[in-house]
Tab-separated table of C-alpha atoms and ligand atoms in Angstrom:
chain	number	residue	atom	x	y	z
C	295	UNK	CA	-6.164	12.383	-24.767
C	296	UNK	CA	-5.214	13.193	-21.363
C	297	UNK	CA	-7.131	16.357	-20.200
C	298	UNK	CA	-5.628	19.888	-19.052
C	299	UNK	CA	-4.266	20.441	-16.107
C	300	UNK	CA	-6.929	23.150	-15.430
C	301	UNK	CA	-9.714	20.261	-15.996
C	302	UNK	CA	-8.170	17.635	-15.193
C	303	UNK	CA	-9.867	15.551	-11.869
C	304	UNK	CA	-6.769	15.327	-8.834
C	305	UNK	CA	-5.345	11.971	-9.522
C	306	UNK	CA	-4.169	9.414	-6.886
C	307	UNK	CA	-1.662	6.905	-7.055
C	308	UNK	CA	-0.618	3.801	-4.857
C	309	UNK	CA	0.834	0.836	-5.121
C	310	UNK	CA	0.927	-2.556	-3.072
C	311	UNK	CA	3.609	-5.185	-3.416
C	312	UNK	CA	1.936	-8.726	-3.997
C	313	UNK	CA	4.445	-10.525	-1.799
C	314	UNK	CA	1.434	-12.782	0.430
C	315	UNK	CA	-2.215	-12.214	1.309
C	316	UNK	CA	-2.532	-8.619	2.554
C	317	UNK	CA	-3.367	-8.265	5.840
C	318	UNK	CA	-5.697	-6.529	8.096
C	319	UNK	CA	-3.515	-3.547	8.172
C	320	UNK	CA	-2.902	-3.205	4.452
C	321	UNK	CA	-6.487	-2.783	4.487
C	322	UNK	CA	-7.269	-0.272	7.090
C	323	UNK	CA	-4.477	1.598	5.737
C	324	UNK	CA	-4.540	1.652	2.436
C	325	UNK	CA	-6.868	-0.436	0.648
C	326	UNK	CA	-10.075	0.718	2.256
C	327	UNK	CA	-9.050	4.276	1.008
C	328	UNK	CA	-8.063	3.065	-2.351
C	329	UNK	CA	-11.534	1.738	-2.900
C	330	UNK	CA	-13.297	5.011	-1.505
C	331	UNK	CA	-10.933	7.370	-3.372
C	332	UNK	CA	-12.520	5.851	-7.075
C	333	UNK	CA	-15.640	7.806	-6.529
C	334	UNK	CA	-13.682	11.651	-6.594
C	335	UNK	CA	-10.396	11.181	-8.356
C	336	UNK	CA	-8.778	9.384	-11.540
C	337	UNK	CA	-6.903	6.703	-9.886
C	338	UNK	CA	-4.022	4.890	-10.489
C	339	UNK	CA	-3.151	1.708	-8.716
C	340	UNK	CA	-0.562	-1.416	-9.612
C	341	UNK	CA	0.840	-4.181	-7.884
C	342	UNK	CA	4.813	-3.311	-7.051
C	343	UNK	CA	6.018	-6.388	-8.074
C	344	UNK	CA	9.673	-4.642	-9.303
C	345	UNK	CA	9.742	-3.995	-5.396
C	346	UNK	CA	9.021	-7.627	-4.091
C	347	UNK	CA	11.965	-8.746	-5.418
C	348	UNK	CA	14.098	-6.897	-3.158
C	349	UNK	CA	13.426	-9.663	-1.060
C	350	UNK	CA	13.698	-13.432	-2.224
C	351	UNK	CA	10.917	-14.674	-4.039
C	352	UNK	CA	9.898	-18.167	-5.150
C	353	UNK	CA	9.254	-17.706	-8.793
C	354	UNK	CA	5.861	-20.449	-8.840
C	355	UNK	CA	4.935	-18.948	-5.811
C	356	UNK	CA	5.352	-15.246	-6.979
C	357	UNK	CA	3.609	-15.584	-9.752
C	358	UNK	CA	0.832	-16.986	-7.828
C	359	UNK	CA	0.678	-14.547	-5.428
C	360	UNK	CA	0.778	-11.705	-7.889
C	361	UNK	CA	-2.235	-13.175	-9.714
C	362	UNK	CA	-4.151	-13.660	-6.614
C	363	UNK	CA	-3.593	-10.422	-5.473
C	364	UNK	CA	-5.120	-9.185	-8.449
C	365	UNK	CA	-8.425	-10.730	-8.030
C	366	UNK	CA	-8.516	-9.426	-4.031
C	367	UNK	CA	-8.120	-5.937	-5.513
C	368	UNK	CA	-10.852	-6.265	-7.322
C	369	UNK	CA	-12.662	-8.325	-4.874
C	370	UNK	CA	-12.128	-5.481	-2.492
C	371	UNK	CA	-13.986	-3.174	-5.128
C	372	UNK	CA	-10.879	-1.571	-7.425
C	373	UNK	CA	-13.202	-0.846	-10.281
C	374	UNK	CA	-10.745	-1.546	-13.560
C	375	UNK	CA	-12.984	0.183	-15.823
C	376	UNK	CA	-12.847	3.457	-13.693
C	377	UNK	CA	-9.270	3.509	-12.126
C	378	UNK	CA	-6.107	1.942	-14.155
C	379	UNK	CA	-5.005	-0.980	-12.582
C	380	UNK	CA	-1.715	-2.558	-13.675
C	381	UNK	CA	1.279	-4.475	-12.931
C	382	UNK	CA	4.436	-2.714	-12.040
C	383	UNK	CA	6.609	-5.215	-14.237
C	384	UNK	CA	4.692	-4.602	-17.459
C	385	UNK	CA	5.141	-0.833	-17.374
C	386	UNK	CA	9.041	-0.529	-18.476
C	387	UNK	CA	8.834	3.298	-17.722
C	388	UNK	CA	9.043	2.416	-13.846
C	389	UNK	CA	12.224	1.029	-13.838
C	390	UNK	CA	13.671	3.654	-16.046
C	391	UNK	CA	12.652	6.652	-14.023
C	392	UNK	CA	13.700	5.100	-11.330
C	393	UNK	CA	17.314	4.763	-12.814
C	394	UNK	CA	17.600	8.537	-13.763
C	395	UNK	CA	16.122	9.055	-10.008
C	396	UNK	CA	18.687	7.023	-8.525
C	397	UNK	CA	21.319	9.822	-9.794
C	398	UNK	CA	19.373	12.341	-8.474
C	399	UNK	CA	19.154	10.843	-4.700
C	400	UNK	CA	22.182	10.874	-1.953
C	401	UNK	CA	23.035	8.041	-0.697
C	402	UNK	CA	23.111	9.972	2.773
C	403	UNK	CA	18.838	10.219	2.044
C	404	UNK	CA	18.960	6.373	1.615
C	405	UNK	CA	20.889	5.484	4.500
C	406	UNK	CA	18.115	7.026	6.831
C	407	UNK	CA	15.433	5.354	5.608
C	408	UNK	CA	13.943	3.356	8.601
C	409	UNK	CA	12.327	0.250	6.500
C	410	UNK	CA	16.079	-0.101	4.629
C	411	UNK	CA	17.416	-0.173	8.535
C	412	UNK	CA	14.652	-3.105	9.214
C	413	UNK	CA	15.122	-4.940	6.335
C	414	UNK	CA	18.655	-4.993	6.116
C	415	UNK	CA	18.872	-5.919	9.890
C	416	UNK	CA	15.525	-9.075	9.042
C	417	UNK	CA	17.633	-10.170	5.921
C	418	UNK	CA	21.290	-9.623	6.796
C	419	UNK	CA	22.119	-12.290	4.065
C	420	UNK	CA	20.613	-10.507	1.363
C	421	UNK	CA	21.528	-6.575	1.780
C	422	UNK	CA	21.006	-5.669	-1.534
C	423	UNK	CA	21.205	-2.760	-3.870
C	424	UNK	CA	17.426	-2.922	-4.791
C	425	UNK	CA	16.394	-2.727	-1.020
C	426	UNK	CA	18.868	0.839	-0.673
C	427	UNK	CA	17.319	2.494	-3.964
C	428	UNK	CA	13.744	1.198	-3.315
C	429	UNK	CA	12.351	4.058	-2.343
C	430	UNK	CA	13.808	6.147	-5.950
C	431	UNK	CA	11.450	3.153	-7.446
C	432	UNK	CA	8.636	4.246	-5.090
C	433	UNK	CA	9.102	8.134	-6.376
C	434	UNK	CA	9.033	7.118	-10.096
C	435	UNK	CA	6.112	5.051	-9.743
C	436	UNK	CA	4.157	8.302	-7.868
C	437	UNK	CA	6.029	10.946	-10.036
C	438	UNK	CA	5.525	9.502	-13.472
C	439	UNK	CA	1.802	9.898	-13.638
C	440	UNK	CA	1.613	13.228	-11.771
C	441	UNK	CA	-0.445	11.902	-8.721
C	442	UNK	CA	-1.564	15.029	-6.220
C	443	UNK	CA	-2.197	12.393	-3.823
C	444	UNK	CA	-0.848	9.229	-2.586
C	445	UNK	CA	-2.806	6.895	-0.463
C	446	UNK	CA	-0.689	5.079	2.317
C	447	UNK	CA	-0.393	3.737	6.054
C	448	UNK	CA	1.958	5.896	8.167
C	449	UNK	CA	5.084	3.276	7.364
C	450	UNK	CA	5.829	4.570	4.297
C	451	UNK	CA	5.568	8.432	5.049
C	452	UNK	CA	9.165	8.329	4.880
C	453	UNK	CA	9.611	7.185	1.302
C	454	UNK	CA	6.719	9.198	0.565
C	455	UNK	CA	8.571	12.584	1.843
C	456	UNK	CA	11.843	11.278	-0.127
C	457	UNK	CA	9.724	11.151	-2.927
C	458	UNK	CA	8.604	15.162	-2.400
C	459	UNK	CA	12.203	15.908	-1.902
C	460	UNK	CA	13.540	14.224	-4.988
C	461	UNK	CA	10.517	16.112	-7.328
C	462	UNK	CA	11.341	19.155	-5.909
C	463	UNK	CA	15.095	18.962	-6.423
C	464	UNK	CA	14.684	17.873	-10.335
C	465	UNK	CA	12.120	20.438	-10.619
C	466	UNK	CA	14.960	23.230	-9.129
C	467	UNK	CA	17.692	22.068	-10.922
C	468	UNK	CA	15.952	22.274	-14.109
C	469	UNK	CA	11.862	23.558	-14.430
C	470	UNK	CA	8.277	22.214	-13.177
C	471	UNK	CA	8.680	18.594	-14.344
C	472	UNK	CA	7.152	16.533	-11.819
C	473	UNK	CA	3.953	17.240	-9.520
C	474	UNK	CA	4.645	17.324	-6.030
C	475	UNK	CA	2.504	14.738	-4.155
C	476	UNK	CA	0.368	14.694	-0.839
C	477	UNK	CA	0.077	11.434	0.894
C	478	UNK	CA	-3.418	10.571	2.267
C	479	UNK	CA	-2.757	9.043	5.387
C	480	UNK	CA	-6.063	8.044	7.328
C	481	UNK	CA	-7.095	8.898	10.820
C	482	UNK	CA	-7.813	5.623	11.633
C	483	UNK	CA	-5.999	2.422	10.931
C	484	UNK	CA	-2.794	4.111	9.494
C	485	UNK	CA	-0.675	1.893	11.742
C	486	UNK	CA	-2.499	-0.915	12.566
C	487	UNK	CA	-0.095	-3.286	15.222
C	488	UNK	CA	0.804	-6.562	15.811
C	489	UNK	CA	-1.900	-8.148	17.712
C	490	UNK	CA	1.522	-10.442	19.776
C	491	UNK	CA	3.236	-7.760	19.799
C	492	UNK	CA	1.634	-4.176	19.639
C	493	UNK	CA	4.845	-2.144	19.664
C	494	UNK	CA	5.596	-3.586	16.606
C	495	UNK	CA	3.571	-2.754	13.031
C	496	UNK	CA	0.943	-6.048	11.576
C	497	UNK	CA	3.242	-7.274	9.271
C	498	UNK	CA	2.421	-10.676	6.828
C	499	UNK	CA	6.255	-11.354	6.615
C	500	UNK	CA	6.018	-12.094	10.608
C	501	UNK	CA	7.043	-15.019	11.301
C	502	UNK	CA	3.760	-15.697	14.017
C	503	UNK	CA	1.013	-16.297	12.210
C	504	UNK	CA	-0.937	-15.560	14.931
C	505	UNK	CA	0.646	-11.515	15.128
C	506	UNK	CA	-1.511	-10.751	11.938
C	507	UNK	CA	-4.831	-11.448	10.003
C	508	UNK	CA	-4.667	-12.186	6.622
C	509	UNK	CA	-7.713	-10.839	4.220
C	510	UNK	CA	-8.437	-15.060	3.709
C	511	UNK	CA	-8.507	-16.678	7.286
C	512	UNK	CA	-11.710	-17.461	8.256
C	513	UNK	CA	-13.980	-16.751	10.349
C	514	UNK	CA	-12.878	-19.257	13.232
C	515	UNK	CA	-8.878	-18.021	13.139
C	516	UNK	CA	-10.315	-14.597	13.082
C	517	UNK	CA	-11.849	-14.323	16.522
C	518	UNK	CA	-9.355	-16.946	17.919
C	519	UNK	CA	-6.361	-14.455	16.772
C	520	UNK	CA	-8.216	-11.551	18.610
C	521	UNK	CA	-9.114	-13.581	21.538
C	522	UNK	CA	-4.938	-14.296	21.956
C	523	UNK	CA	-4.338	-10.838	21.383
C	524	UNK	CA	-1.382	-9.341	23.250
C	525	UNK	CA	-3.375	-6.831	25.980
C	526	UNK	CA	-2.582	-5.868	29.718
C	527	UNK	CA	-4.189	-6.239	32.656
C	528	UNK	CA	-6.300	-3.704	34.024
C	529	UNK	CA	-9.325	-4.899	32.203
C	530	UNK	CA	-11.000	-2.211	31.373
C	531	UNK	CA	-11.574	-1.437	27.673
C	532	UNK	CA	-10.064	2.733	27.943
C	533	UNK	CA	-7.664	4.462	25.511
C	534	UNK	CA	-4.270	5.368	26.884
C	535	UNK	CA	-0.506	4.907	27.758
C	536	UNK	CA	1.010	1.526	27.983
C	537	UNK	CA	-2.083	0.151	26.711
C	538	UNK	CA	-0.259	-0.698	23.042
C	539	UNK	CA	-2.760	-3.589	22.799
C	540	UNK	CA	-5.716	-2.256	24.044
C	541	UNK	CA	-5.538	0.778	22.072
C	542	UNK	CA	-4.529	-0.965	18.718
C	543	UNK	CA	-7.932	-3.155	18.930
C	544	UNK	CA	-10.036	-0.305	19.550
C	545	UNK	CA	-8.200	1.298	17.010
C	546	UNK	CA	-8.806	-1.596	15.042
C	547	UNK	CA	-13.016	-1.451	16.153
C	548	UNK	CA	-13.537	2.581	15.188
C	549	UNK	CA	-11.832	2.336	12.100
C	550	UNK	CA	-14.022	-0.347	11.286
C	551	UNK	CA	-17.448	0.573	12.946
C	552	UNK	CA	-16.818	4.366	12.568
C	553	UNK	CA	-17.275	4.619	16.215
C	554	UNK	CA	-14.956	6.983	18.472
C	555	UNK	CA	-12.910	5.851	21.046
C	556	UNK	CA	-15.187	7.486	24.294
C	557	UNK	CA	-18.038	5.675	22.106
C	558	UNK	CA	-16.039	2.491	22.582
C	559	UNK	CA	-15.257	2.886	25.794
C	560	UNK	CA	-18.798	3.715	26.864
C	561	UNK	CA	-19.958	0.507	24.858
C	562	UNK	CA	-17.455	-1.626	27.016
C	563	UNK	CA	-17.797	-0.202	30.062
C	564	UNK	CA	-17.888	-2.521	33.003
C	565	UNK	CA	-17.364	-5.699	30.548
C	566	UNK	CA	-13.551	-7.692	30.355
C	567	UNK	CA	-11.641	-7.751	27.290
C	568	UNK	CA	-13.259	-11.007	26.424
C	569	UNK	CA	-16.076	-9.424	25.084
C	570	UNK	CA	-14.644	-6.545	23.565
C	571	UNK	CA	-12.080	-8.884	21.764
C	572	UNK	CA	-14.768	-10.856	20.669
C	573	UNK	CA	-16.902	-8.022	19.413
C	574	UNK	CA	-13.728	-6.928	17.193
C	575	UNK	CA	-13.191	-10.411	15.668
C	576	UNK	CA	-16.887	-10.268	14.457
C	577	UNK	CA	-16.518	-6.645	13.297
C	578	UNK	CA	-13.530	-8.045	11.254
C	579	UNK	CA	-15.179	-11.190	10.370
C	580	UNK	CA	-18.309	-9.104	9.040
C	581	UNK	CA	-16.303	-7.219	6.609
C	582	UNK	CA	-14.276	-9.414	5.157
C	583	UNK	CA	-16.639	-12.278	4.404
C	584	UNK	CA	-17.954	-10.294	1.281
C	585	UNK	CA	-14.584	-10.193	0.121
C	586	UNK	CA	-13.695	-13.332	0.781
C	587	UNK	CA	-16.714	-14.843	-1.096
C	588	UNK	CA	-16.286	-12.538	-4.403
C	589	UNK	CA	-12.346	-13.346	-4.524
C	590	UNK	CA	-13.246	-16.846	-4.517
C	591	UNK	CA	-14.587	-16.217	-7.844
C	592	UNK	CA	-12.736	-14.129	-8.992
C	593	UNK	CA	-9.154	-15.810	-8.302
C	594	UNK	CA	-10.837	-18.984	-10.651
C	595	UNK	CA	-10.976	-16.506	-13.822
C	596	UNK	CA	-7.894	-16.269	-14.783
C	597	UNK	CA	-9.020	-15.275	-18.344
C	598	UNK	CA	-11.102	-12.173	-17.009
C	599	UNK	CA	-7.785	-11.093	-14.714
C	600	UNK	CA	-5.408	-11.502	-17.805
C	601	UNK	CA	-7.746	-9.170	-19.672
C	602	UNK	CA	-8.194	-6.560	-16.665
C	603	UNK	CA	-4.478	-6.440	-16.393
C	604	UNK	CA	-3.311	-6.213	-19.937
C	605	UNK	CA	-5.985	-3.975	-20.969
C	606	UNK	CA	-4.161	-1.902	-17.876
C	607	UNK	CA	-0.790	-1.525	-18.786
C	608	UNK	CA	-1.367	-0.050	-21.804
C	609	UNK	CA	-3.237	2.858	-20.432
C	610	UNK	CA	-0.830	3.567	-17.607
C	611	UNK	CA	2.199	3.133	-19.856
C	612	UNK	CA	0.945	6.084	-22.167
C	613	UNK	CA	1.079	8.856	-18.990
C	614	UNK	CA	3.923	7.271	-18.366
C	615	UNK	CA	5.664	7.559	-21.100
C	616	UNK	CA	5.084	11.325	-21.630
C	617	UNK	CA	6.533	12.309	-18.088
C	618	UNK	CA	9.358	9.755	-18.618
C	619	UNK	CA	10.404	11.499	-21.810
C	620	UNK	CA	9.849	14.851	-20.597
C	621	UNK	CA	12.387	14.296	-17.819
C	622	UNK	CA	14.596	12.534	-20.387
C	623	UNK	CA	14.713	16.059	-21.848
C	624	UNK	CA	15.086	18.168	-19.453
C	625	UNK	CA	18.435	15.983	-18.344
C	626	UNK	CA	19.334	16.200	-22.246
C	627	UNK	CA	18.462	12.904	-23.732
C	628	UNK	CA	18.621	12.941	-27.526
C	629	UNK	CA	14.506	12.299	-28.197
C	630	UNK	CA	13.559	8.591	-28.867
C	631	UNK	CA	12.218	7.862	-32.229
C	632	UNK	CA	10.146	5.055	-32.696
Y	851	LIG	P1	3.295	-2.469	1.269
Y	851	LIG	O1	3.068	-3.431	0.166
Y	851	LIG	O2	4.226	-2.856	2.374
Y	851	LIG	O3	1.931	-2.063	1.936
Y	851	LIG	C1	0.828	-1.593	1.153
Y	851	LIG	C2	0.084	-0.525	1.912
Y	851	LIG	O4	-0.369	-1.016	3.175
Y	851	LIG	C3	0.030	-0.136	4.215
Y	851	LIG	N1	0.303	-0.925	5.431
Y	851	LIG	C4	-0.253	-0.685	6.621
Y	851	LIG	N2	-1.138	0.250	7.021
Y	851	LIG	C5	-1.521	0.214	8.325
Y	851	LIG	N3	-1.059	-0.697	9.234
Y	851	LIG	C6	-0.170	-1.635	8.857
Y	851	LIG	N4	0.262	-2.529	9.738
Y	851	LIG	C7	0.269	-1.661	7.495
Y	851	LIG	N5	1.122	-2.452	6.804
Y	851	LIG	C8	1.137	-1.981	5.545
Y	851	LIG	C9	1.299	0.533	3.694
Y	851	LIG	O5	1.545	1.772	4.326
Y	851	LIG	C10	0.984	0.692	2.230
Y	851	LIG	O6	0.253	1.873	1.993
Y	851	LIG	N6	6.528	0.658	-0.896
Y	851	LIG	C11	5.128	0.310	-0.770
Y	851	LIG	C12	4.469	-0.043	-2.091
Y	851	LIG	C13	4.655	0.997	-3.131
Y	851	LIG	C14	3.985	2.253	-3.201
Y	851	LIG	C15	4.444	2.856	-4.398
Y	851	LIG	C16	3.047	2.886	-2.375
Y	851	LIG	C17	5.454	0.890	-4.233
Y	851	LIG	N7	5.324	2.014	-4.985
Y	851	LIG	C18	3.978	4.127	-4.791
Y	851	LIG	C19	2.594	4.152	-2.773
Y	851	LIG	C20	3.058	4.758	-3.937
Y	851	LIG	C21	4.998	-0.907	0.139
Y	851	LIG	O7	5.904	-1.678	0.263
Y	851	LIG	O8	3.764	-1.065	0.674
């Protein structure tokens, strides 16, 4: 039984779609925290694999990528034992909440929503409905197990405050249904750029390989994507304006090494970018190998993955459930017997 609200630990919620390897800047943003969150709060994570399919997928290729992203969650240290960790597609209550939220959501709300903009304008062949109502999906999924806190990179603060505004308007129109979320957005790494590019966010749907780093290159592309990095040329390794590229690597450094930036700059001082990129491709290098060498195991089990994630759903489809029908009643659903 679920405990009281009085008791109960603060629970956090987040979600990742399993679309490609996650990059660099999945992990600094999110899945760092998501790891580090398991030790004070009941957690809640799935794969938003409803939401990849706003865009084409390949079905072989989806399923594959789903699968693997499972192991690198767990190769990246979700615990399933401690937190819930499901797939999106095999908790129906997502998809229903999310209809019901769609009603309750103006289009005008939609319409601003930047990544809708950028996605409609990267796939202008393939506008549809499912990329508008997205982020109603993204509220059910946070409001329908009650999560005080939602762990995300600054891009999706926008759905994220939709999300707010949609609990708070149910819970006005009829009485405290839903718990309003916090996002946990982290001080470092929330917005981790495009190393060809930094005006533009690390993104694995890029279509230069060499803009991102993907949780599996190795070593070797590693340190030769930093040492191609996009950076100016003053040459001297400082925090500050219309240094996009300079700043996103040492943003990319502390939120790795935990050092500040005047520690940075002291540490580089007097030495070229060469050695400063190079001293981020190792930091980089450092922490992924681990990951990289438990995934590899991990991603051969398929048995041990098919148990994690069906002994998952289960779990999260029973808090689920409750605040699904709870907000069926408050509309004025008939109750569902079973
Ligand atoms: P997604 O799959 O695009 O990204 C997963 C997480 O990674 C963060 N992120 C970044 N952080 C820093 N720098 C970057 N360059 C970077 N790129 C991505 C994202 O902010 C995100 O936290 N709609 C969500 C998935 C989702 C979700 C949810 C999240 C579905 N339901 C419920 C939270 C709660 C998405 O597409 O994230």
């Amino acid at each position: 039984m679920e405990n009281t609200v009085e008791t109960r630990k603060k629970r956090v919620l987040s979600m990742i779609q399993p679309t490609g390897v996650f990059t660099l800047g999945n992990y600094l943003g999110a899945l760092r925290n998501f790891v580090a969150l398991q030790d004070d709060y009941e957690c809640v994570y799935a794969l938003a694999d409803l939401h990849a399919i706003t865009v084409r997928q390949e079905p072989a290729a989806f399923r594959k990528n789903t699968l693997s992203a499972y192991a690198m969650m767990l190769a990246l240290g979700i615990n399933p034992e401690k937190s819930i960790f499901f797939i999106q597609s095999q908790v129906p209550e997502h998809a229903q909440l999310a209809w019901i939220l769609n009603c309750y959501t103006q289009f005008g709300e939609l319409s601003r929503m930047t990544q809708f903009k950028d996605k409609a304008a990267k796939h202008a062949d393939n506008v549809n409905a499912g990329l508008f109502t997205y982020p109603c999906l993204m509220a059910a999924d946070i409001l329908l197990y009650n999560a005080d806190y939602v762990p995300v990179g600054a891009d999706q603060k926008q759905h994220l405050e939709l999300a707010r505004n949609v609990a708070e308007r149910f819970n006005g129109l009829y009485s405290p249904t839903f718990v309003v979320p916090e996002g946990l957005i982290p001080k470092t790494g929330a917005r981790i750029m495009s190393l060809q590019d930094p005006t533009k966010k690390m993104s694995k749907s890029d279509d230069n390989t060499a803009s991102f780093i993907t949780m599996l290159d190795t070593p070797d592309q590693i340190i030769k994507k930093f040492r191609r990095a996009v950076t100016d040329s003053e040459a001297c390794v400082r925090y500050g304006e219309g240094k996009d590229g300079i700043n996103n690597l040492m943003g990319i450094y502390s939120s790795i090494t935990g050092k500040t930036y005047a520690e940075i700059e002291r540490e580089f001082d007097g030495r070229g970018y060469g050695d400063f990129k190079t001293a981020v491709g190792e930091a980089v290098v450092e922490t992924l190998e681990p990951i990289q060498t438990r995934y590899k195991a991990l991603v051969q089990d398929k048995a041990y993955l098919e148990k994690c994630y069906s002994e998952a759903a289960p779990r999260a489809e029973a808090i689920a459930r409750r605040t699904l029908h709870k907000a069926m009643k408050k509309v004025g659903y008939l109750p569902t017997i079973r």
